[in-house]
mmCIF file of C-alpha atoms in Angstrom:
data_model
loop_
_atom_site.group_PDB
_atom_site.id
_atom_site.type_symbol
_atom_site.label_atom_id
_atom_site.label_comp_id
_atom_site.label_asym_id
_atom_site.label_seq_id
_atom_site.Cartn_x
_atom_site.Cartn_y
_atom_site.Cartn_z
ATOM 1 C CA MET A 74 0.000 0.000 0.000
ATOM 2 C CA VAL A 75 2.861 2.364 0.791
ATOM 3 C CA VAL A 76 4.500 1.636 -2.568
ATOM 4 C CA GLY A 77 1.183 2.167 -4.339
ATOM 5 C CA LEU A 78 0.636 5.463 -2.553
ATOM 6 C CA ILE A 79 4.114 6.705 -3.459
ATOM 7 C CA ILE A 80 3.793 5.689 -7.118
ATOM 8 C CA LEU A 81 0.367 7.302 -7.451
ATOM 9 C CA ALA A 82 1.449 10.499 -5.712
ATOM 10 C CA VAL A 83 4.665 10.819 -7.726
ATOM 11 C CA ILE A 84 2.882 10.367 -11.069
ATOM 12 C CA ALA A 85 0.039 12.716 -10.146
ATOM 13 C CA VAL A 86 2.312 15.427 -8.794
ATOM 14 C CA GLY A 87 4.662 15.129 -11.757
ATOM 15 C CA VAL A 88 1.825 15.491 -14.278
ATOM 16 C CA GLU A 89 -0.418 18.045 -12.581
ATOM 17 C CA THR A 90 1.885 20.491 -10.760
ATOM 18 C CA ARG A 91 3.535 23.439 -12.431
ATOM 19 C CA ILE A 92 6.608 24.971 -10.798
ATOM 20 C CA ASP A 93 6.901 28.739 -10.991
ATOM 21 C CA THR A 94 10.640 29.222 -11.424
ATOM 22 C CA SER A 95 10.381 32.833 -10.264
ATOM 23 C CA LEU A 96 9.405 31.576 -6.791
ATOM 24 C CA VAL A 97 12.490 29.375 -6.386
ATOM 25 C CA PRO A 98 15.118 32.045 -5.574
ATOM 26 C CA GLY A 99 12.778 34.022 -3.333
ATOM 27 C CA SER A 100 11.782 31.006 -1.249
ATOM 28 C CA GLY A 101 15.278 30.677 0.196
ATOM 29 C CA LEU A 102 14.753 26.915 0.553
ATOM 30 C CA LEU A 103 17.912 26.116 -1.396
ATOM 31 C CA GLU A 104 20.045 28.397 0.750
ATOM 32 C CA PRO A 105 21.883 27.159 3.867
ATOM 33 C CA SER A 106 20.236 28.191 7.114
ATOM 34 C CA LEU A 107 20.872 27.927 10.829
ATOM 35 C CA LEU A 108 17.751 25.810 11.304
ATOM 36 C CA GLY A 109 18.842 23.418 8.570
ATOM 37 C CA TYR A 110 22.162 22.750 10.244
ATOM 38 C CA GLN A 111 20.458 22.366 13.626
ATOM 39 C CA LEU A 112 18.011 19.792 12.260
ATOM 40 C CA ILE A 113 20.900 17.644 11.009
ATOM 41 C CA TYR A 114 21.548 16.939 14.692
ATOM 42 C CA ILE A 115 18.073 17.301 16.221
ATOM 43 C CA LEU A 116 16.131 14.930 13.967
ATOM 44 C CA PRO A 117 18.459 11.875 14.227
ATOM 45 C CA VAL A 118 18.704 12.249 18.018
ATOM 46 C CA ALA A 119 14.955 12.722 18.423
ATOM 47 C CA ILE A 120 13.900 9.915 16.074
ATOM 48 C CA ILE A 121 16.480 7.291 17.071
ATOM 49 C CA THR A 122 15.955 7.690 20.817
ATOM 50 C CA ASN A 123 12.162 7.867 20.491
ATOM 51 C CA ASP A 124 12.092 4.651 18.472
ATOM 52 C CA PHE A 125 13.301 2.807 21.568
ATOM 53 C CA PHE A 126 9.854 3.420 23.084
ATOM 54 C CA ILE A 127 7.928 2.028 20.107
ATOM 55 C CA SER A 128 6.802 -1.456 21.094
ATOM 56 C CA GLY A 129 6.152 -2.474 17.504
ATOM 57 C CA PHE A 130 9.856 -2.241 16.702
ATOM 58 C CA TRP A 131 10.774 -4.443 19.671
ATOM 59 C CA MET A 132 8.079 -6.977 18.733
ATOM 60 C CA ARG A 133 9.588 -7.300 15.261
ATOM 61 C CA THR A 134 13.088 -7.429 16.711
ATOM 62 C CA PHE A 135 12.267 -10.324 19.031
ATOM 63 C CA ALA A 136 10.370 -12.060 16.217
ATOM 64 C CA SER A 137 13.542 -12.250 14.095
ATOM 65 C CA LYS A 138 14.866 -15.782 13.881
ATOM 66 C CA THR A 139 18.530 -14.775 13.793
ATOM 67 C CA ASP A 140 20.606 -11.617 14.060
ATOM 68 C CA LYS A 141 21.344 -11.912 10.337
ATOM 69 C CA ASP A 142 17.638 -11.877 9.504
ATOM 70 C CA LEU A 143 17.208 -8.831 11.716
ATOM 71 C CA LEU A 144 20.099 -7.046 9.982
ATOM 72 C CA ILE A 145 18.720 -7.810 6.517
ATOM 73 C CA GLY A 146 15.210 -6.703 7.491
ATOM 74 C CA THR A 147 16.309 -3.439 9.065
ATOM 75 C CA SER A 148 18.619 -2.682 6.124
ATOM 76 C CA ILE A 149 15.811 -3.128 3.601
ATOM 77 C CA ALA A 150 13.453 -1.050 5.744
ATOM 78 C CA THR A 151 16.054 1.705 6.146
ATOM 79 C CA ILE A 152 16.580 2.007 2.395
ATOM 80 C CA ALA A 153 12.842 2.022 1.702
ATOM 81 C CA ILE A 154 12.091 4.587 4.407
ATOM 82 C CA THR A 155 14.904 6.837 3.205
ATOM 83 C CA PHE A 156 13.409 7.021 -0.291
ATOM 84 C CA ILE A 157 9.851 7.444 1.017
ATOM 85 C CA LEU A 158 10.738 10.243 3.440
ATOM 86 C CA GLY A 159 12.820 11.923 0.745
ATOM 87 C CA LEU A 160 9.873 11.963 -1.650
ATOM 88 C CA VAL A 161 7.453 13.152 1.015
ATOM 89 C CA GLY A 162 9.883 15.866 2.111
ATOM 90 C CA VAL A 163 10.226 17.180 -1.442
ATOM 91 C CA THR A 164 6.499 17.964 -1.441
ATOM 92 C CA GLY A 165 7.265 20.883 0.872
ATOM 93 C CA LEU A 166 9.589 22.359 -1.735
ATOM 94 C CA LEU A 167 7.061 21.784 -4.514
ATOM 95 C CA ALA A 168 4.285 23.375 -2.472
ATOM 96 C CA ALA A 169 6.364 26.541 -2.034
ATOM 97 C CA TRP A 170 7.510 26.659 -5.657
ATOM 98 C CA THR A 171 4.012 26.146 -7.080
ATOM 99 C CA GLY A 172 2.472 28.853 -4.904
ATOM 100 C CA ALA A 173 0.361 26.435 -2.861
ATOM 101 C CA TYR A 174 2.323 27.370 0.253
ATOM 102 C CA PRO A 175 1.936 29.530 2.282
ATOM 103 C CA GLY A 176 -1.422 30.230 0.625
ATOM 104 C CA ASN A 177 -3.983 32.907 1.316
ATOM 105 C CA PRO A 178 -4.465 33.182 4.240
ATOM 106 C CA PRO A 179 -0.984 31.857 5.173
ATOM 107 C CA GLN A 180 -0.982 28.266 6.418
ATOM 108 C CA SER A 181 1.382 26.287 8.605
ATOM 109 C CA GLY A 182 4.324 24.607 6.917
ATOM 110 C CA SER A 183 3.367 21.297 8.552
ATOM 111 C CA ILE A 184 0.455 20.929 6.100
ATOM 112 C CA ALA A 185 2.447 21.795 2.953
ATOM 113 C CA PHE A 186 1.876 18.253 1.636
ATOM 114 C CA PHE A 187 -1.889 18.677 1.853
ATOM 115 C CA LEU A 188 -1.719 22.144 0.282
ATOM 116 C CA LEU A 189 0.071 20.585 -2.681
ATOM 117 C CA LEU A 190 -2.409 17.711 -2.676
ATOM 118 C CA GLY A 191 -5.254 20.215 -2.980
ATOM 119 C CA GLN A 192 -4.047 21.147 -6.473
ATOM 120 C CA LEU A 193 -4.477 17.601 -7.779
ATOM 121 C CA PRO A 194 -7.650 16.147 -9.342
ATOM 122 C CA ALA A 195 -10.405 15.116 -6.952
ATOM 123 C CA TRP A 196 -10.062 11.404 -7.706
ATOM 124 C CA VAL A 197 -6.359 11.491 -6.810
ATOM 125 C CA ILE A 198 -7.117 13.319 -3.557
ATOM 126 C CA GLY A 199 -9.742 10.713 -2.655
ATOM 127 C CA ILE A 200 -7.449 7.745 -3.264
ATOM 128 C CA VAL A 201 -4.531 9.324 -1.412
ATOM 129 C CA LEU A 202 -6.697 10.196 1.599
ATOM 130 C CA VAL A 203 -8.182 6.689 1.770
ATOM 131 C CA MET A 204 -4.740 5.087 1.564
ATOM 132 C CA THR A 205 -3.328 7.538 4.132
ATOM 133 C CA VAL A 206 -6.123 6.755 6.597
ATOM 134 C CA SER A 207 -5.578 3.026 6.023
ATOM 135 C CA LEU A 208 -1.858 3.363 6.745
ATOM 136 C CA SER A 209 -2.582 5.386 9.887
ATOM 137 C CA THR A 210 -5.035 2.727 11.041
ATOM 138 C CA ALA A 211 -2.445 -0.002 10.452
ATOM 139 C CA ALA A 212 0.142 1.950 12.463
ATOM 140 C CA PHE A 213 -2.399 2.489 15.242
ATOM 141 C CA ASP A 214 -3.186 -1.227 15.283
ATOM 142 C CA SER A 215 0.524 -2.018 15.766
ATOM 143 C CA LEU A 216 0.657 0.533 18.588
ATOM 144 C CA GLN A 217 -2.317 -1.079 20.313
ATOM 145 C CA SER A 218 -0.754 -4.537 19.983
ATOM 146 C CA GLY A 219 2.477 -3.204 21.468
ATOM 147 C CA MET A 220 0.643 -1.599 24.399
ATOM 148 C CA VAL A 221 -1.249 -4.822 25.123
ATOM 149 C CA SER A 222 1.962 -6.877 24.942
ATOM 150 C CA THR A 223 3.862 -4.461 27.188
ATOM 151 C CA GLY A 224 1.064 -4.288 29.744
ATOM 152 C CA SER A 225 0.517 -8.038 29.848
ATOM 153 C CA ASN A 226 4.134 -9.196 29.886
ATOM 154 C CA ASP A 227 6.184 -6.362 31.381
ATOM 155 C CA LEU A 228 3.779 -4.795 33.870
ATOM 156 C CA PHE A 229 1.699 -7.720 35.089
ATOM 157 C CA ARG A 230 4.002 -10.633 34.165
ATOM 158 C CA ASN A 231 1.137 -12.472 32.401
ATOM 159 C CA LYS A 232 -0.732 -12.805 35.702
ATOM 160 C CA LEU A 233 -3.712 -10.645 34.694
ATOM 161 C CA ASN A 234 -6.424 -11.762 32.290
ATOM 162 C CA PHE A 235 -5.649 -10.696 28.736
ATOM 163 C CA TRP A 236 -9.060 -9.083 28.254
ATOM 164 C CA TRP A 237 -8.491 -6.772 31.216
ATOM 165 C CA ILE A 238 -5.317 -5.526 29.536
ATOM 166 C CA ARG A 239 -7.191 -4.855 26.320
ATOM 167 C CA ALA A 240 -9.927 -3.014 28.203
ATOM 168 C CA ALA A 241 -7.294 -0.860 29.937
ATOM 169 C CA VAL A 242 -5.753 0.036 26.563
ATOM 170 C CA VAL A 243 -9.175 1.138 25.285
ATOM 171 C CA VAL A 244 -9.621 3.339 28.362
ATOM 172 C CA ILE A 245 -6.164 4.866 27.910
ATOM 173 C CA ILE A 246 -6.939 5.715 24.286
ATOM 174 C CA VAL A 247 -9.804 8.045 25.292
ATOM 175 C CA PRO A 248 -7.685 10.781 26.963
ATOM 176 C CA VAL A 249 -5.058 10.349 24.248
ATOM 177 C CA VAL A 250 -7.632 11.200 21.574
ATOM 178 C CA VAL A 251 -8.856 14.183 23.626
ATOM 179 C CA VAL A 252 -5.321 15.540 24.008
ATOM 180 C CA ALA A 253 -4.641 15.066 20.293
ATOM 181 C CA LEU A 254 -7.796 16.967 19.366
ATOM 182 C CA GLU A 255 -7.286 19.810 21.837
ATOM 183 C CA SER A 256 -3.547 20.244 21.393
ATOM 184 C CA PRO A 257 -2.600 23.329 19.374
ATOM 185 C CA SER A 258 0.143 21.322 17.648
ATOM 186 C CA VAL A 259 0.559 17.582 17.282
ATOM 187 C CA LEU A 260 4.218 18.240 16.476
ATOM 188 C CA GLN A 261 4.669 19.716 19.959
ATOM 189 C CA ILE A 262 3.423 16.472 21.542
ATOM 190 C CA TYR A 263 5.984 14.524 19.514
ATOM 191 C CA LEU A 264 8.721 16.963 20.481
ATOM 192 C CA ILE A 265 7.952 16.580 24.204
ATOM 193 C CA SER A 266 8.200 12.785 23.933
ATOM 194 C CA ASP A 267 11.378 13.172 21.866
ATOM 195 C CA LEU A 268 12.908 15.312 24.603
ATOM 196 C CA VAL A 269 12.019 12.723 27.252
ATOM 197 C CA SER A 270 13.521 9.910 25.185
ATOM 198 C CA ALA A 271 16.638 11.935 24.382
ATOM 199 C CA SER A 272 17.292 12.349 28.115
ATOM 200 C CA SER A 273 16.552 8.764 29.185
ATOM 201 C CA ILE A 274 17.626 6.477 26.332
ATOM 202 C CA PRO A 275 21.409 7.235 26.355
ATOM 203 C CA VAL A 276 21.693 6.183 30.016
ATOM 204 C CA LEU A 277 19.471 3.190 29.309
ATOM 205 C CA VAL A 278 21.467 1.744 26.405
ATOM 206 C CA ILE A 279 24.606 1.703 28.535
ATOM 207 C CA GLY A 280 23.020 -1.056 30.591
ATOM 208 C CA LEU A 281 22.356 -3.130 27.459
ATOM 209 C CA SER A 282 26.077 -3.745 27.018
ATOM 210 C CA GLU A 283 27.693 -6.636 28.866
ATOM 211 C CA ARG A 284 30.764 -4.490 29.451
ATOM 212 C CA PHE A 285 28.739 -2.231 31.737
ATOM 213 C CA TYR A 286 27.327 -5.001 33.899
ATOM 214 C CA TRP A 287 27.781 -2.745 36.942
ATOM 215 C CA TRP A 288 25.281 -0.206 35.562
ATOM 216 C CA ARG A 289 22.049 -0.289 37.580
ATOM 217 C CA GLY A 290 18.496 0.989 37.342
ATOM 218 C CA PHE A 291 19.314 3.727 39.839
ATOM 219 C CA GLU A 292 21.615 5.384 37.318
ATOM 220 C CA VAL A 293 19.009 5.076 34.563
ATOM 221 C CA VAL A 294 16.264 6.744 36.618
ATOM 222 C CA ILE A 295 18.479 9.536 37.953
ATOM 223 C CA GLY A 296 20.027 10.069 34.518
ATOM 224 C CA GLY A 297 16.656 10.325 32.774
ATOM 225 C CA LEU A 298 15.254 12.783 35.299
ATOM 226 C CA GLY A 299 18.547 14.640 35.405
ATOM 227 C CA GLY A 300 18.492 15.093 31.632
ATOM 228 C CA LEU A 301 15.140 16.884 31.858
ATOM 229 C CA LEU A 302 16.421 18.965 34.767
ATOM 230 C CA THR A 303 19.427 19.919 32.649
ATOM 231 C CA VAL A 304 17.090 21.146 29.901
ATOM 232 C CA PHE A 305 15.306 23.319 32.477
ATOM 233 C CA LEU A 306 18.616 24.694 33.749
ATOM 234 C CA PHE A 307 19.771 25.421 30.211
ATOM 235 C CA GLY A 308 16.532 27.226 29.408
ATOM 236 C CA THR A 309 16.740 29.240 32.607
ATOM 237 C CA VAL A 310 20.261 30.405 31.789
ATOM 238 C CA TYR A 311 19.541 30.928 28.088
ATOM 239 C CA TYR A 312 16.373 32.984 28.570
ATOM 240 C CA GLY A 313 17.326 34.516 31.898
ATOM 241 C CA ASN A 314 14.277 33.357 33.887
ATOM 242 C CA ALA A 315 12.949 30.086 35.256
ATOM 243 C CA GLN A 316 9.515 30.380 33.637
ATOM 244 C CA GLU A 317 10.958 30.344 30.129
ATOM 245 C CA GLY A 318 13.197 27.485 31.197
ATOM 246 C CA ALA A 319 10.107 25.502 32.207
ATOM 247 C CA TYR A 320 8.421 26.354 28.901
ATOM 248 C CA LEU A 321 11.450 24.955 27.099
ATOM 249 C CA LEU A 322 10.639 21.529 28.583
ATOM 250 C CA LEU A 323 7.351 21.766 26.671
ATOM 251 C CA LEU A 324 9.057 23.326 23.638
ATOM 252 C CA GLU A 325 6.444 26.058 23.588
ATOM 253 C CA ASN A 326 8.311 27.916 20.857
ATOM 254 C CA GLY A 327 8.348 24.848 18.620
ATOM 255 C CA LEU A 328 11.201 23.471 16.583
ATOM 256 C CA TYR A 329 11.428 26.094 13.881
ATOM 257 C CA GLY A 330 12.590 29.081 15.887
ATOM 258 C CA ASP A 331 15.321 31.505 14.952
ATOM 259 C CA ASP A 332 17.416 30.843 18.050
ATOM 260 C CA TRP A 333 19.382 28.052 19.714
ATOM 261 C CA SER A 334 16.719 27.035 22.245
ATOM 262 C CA ALA A 335 15.487 23.814 20.612
ATOM 263 C CA PHE A 336 19.002 22.789 19.582
ATOM 264 C CA GLY A 337 20.311 23.479 23.084
ATOM 265 C CA ALA A 338 17.486 21.446 24.617
ATOM 266 C CA PHE A 339 18.320 18.383 22.531
ATOM 267 C CA VAL A 340 22.006 18.764 23.363
ATOM 268 C CA ALA A 341 21.388 19.283 27.075
ATOM 269 C CA ALA A 342 19.013 16.317 27.391
ATOM 270 C CA PRO A 343 21.374 13.426 26.430
ATOM 271 C CA ILE A 344 24.580 15.020 27.738
ATOM 272 C CA GLY A 345 22.926 16.069 30.987
ATOM 273 C CA GLY A 346 21.369 12.625 31.347
ATOM 274 C CA LEU A 347 24.758 10.936 30.988
ATOM 275 C CA LEU A 348 26.412 13.332 33.450
ATOM 276 C CA TRP A 349 23.663 12.799 36.022
ATOM 277 C CA GLY A 350 23.802 9.052 35.405
ATOM 278 C CA PHE A 351 27.527 8.819 36.074
ATOM 279 C CA GLY A 352 27.084 11.143 39.039
ATOM 280 C CA ALA A 353 24.462 8.757 40.414
ATOM 281 C CA LEU A 354 26.876 5.862 39.784
ATOM 282 C CA ALA A 355 29.589 7.582 41.820
ATOM 283 C CA LEU A 356 27.114 8.316 44.621
ATOM 284 C CA ARG A 357 25.885 4.710 44.683
ATOM 285 C CA LEU A 358 29.397 3.290 44.704
ATOM 286 C CA LEU A 359 30.419 5.659 47.488
ATOM 287 C CA TYR A 360 27.406 4.615 49.546
ATOM 288 C CA GLN A 361 27.995 0.894 48.985
ATOM 289 C CA TRP A 362 31.717 1.234 49.745
ATOM 290 C CA THR A 363 30.931 3.117 52.966
ATOM 291 C CA MET A 364 28.389 0.503 54.040
ATOM 292 C CA ALA A 365 30.867 -2.293 53.254
ATOM 293 C CA LYS A 366 33.487 -0.651 55.449
ATOM 294 C CA MET A 367 31.034 -0.008 58.278
ATOM 295 C CA LYS A 368 29.626 -3.540 58.273
ATOM 296 C CA GLY A 369 32.943 -5.237 57.584
ATOM 297 C CA HIS A 370 31.950 -7.155 54.470
ATOM 298 C CA ARG A 371 33.521 -7.208 51.015
ATOM 299 C CA PHE A 372 32.818 -4.422 48.538
ATOM 300 C CA ASN A 373 31.110 -6.302 45.688
ATOM 301 C CA ALA A 374 29.635 -3.540 43.535
ATOM 302 C CA PHE A 375 31.887 -4.514 40.616
ATOM 303 C CA ASP A 376 31.343 -8.274 40.888
ATOM 304 C CA ARG A 377 30.159 -9.697 37.596
ATOM 305 C CA PRO A 378 26.722 -11.335 37.947
ATOM 306 C CA PRO A 379 26.554 -15.113 37.352
ATOM 307 C CA PRO A 380 25.591 -16.050 33.765
ATOM 308 C CA PRO A 381 22.046 -17.353 33.276
ATOM 309 C CA GLU A 382 21.412 -21.004 32.608
ATOM 310 C CA PRO A 383 21.049 -22.089 28.949
ATOM 311 C CA THR A 384 17.347 -22.640 29.579
ATOM 312 C CA PHE A 385 16.976 -18.883 30.089
ATOM 313 C CA PHE A 386 17.498 -18.422 26.341
ATOM 314 C CA THR A 387 15.908 -21.611 25.005
ATOM 315 C CA GLY A 388 13.356 -22.762 27.559
ATOM 316 C CA GLY A 389 12.999 -26.400 28.604
ATOM 317 C CA HIS A 390 15.929 -28.461 29.826
ATOM 318 C CA ALA A 391 19.577 -28.053 28.916
ATOM 319 C CA GLU A 392 20.186 -31.756 28.245
ATOM 320 C CA VAL A 393 17.403 -31.821 25.637
ATOM 321 C CA GLN A 394 18.898 -28.787 23.925
ATOM 322 C CA GLU A 395 22.266 -30.537 23.670
ATOM 323 C CA GLN A 396 20.660 -33.522 21.949
ATOM 324 C CA ASP A 397 18.886 -31.396 19.345
ATOM 325 C CA PRO A 398 20.370 -27.865 19.099
ATOM 326 C CA ASN A 399 17.983 -26.856 16.271
ATOM 327 C CA ARG A 400 14.858 -27.650 18.211
ATOM 328 C CA GLU A 401 12.815 -24.732 19.507
ATOM 329 C CA LEU A 402 11.919 -25.446 23.106
ATOM 330 C CA VAL A 403 9.224 -24.116 25.380
ATOM 331 C CA ASP A 404 9.605 -24.215 29.136
ATOM 332 C CA THR A 405 6.609 -26.129 30.469
ATOM 333 C CA GLN A 406 8.026 -26.482 33.977
ATOM 334 C CA GLY A 407 7.822 -22.809 34.850
ATOM 335 C CA THR A 408 9.256 -19.441 33.919
ATOM 336 C CA THR A 409 12.938 -18.696 34.377
ATOM 337 C CA ASN A 410 13.112 -15.548 36.436
ATOM 338 C CA ILE A 411 16.305 -13.470 36.512
ATOM 339 C CA LYS A 412 15.965 -10.078 38.087
ATOM 340 C CA GLY A 413 18.396 -7.225 37.764
ATOM 341 C CA LYS A 414 19.361 -4.916 40.588
ATOM 342 C CA PHE A 415 18.047 -1.393 40.929
ATOM 343 C CA PHE A 416 20.605 -0.234 43.505
#
């Protein structure tokens, strides 16, 4: 459906739109700008860190049979998405060069695609809108599945009836829809979540490496909260008052400002999160070392945890796995439970 939408849109736009070459120099879109250079950093940081919170990506990751299959799948998806986003992004340029944007009265740049779409024949608009709604519904379905999976497995450890989880997801959707309808800018909602992920994900991924086995949940929590606090401190210093610093946490001025506020926020969030995380690590180690000295026991904060049993990865019994290494096993005797340490 995505391929069909792209092909239809490209053909229709190529045939129906007429670029006014006199508008190209005056638009300034081909000239380097401060915002353009800032977005080279902001968008990768915002998108990559935010993707860690998308359950659908993790579901597909865990569904991969091997790491090679995962690498091939993500490589194909990356190439496809790069072309698709490139084509969709060009519609903003075409909208400005055909006179559709900013329009009369002036419209927001976030709807430049739809302004360009309005110049196409009615039958093209109808097909594109139907396909767009279908794609949005499919994405929403994946989001719902991810929320149900996360709630059932991660929050309640499969101890709560599945239908109760689904009912809770339906209830959660209601305020989400209200916020989306009442929000002055959907982009601002995305930017707030991007700022949260930019502050928390860098300290989180450290713990995913076996080399940092001594990294605990305490550092992740303090680092994530500290990253947001760093954004507030940056905004307070940058604007000269605490109120504007608080507004920067909500990115009230948006992403397309003429200053360094948004760029500084997305720099302060990950760097501040890492600094607070390592500060929390030093504080925890100091506390544990002090308690070890006071109580007279060995300081074991850097002891490597014991490796999990083979059944943790395969399920079932280890001796059966040795007999048939290609057999997929399911643990029918119970669930292997290995808990990490928060502090």
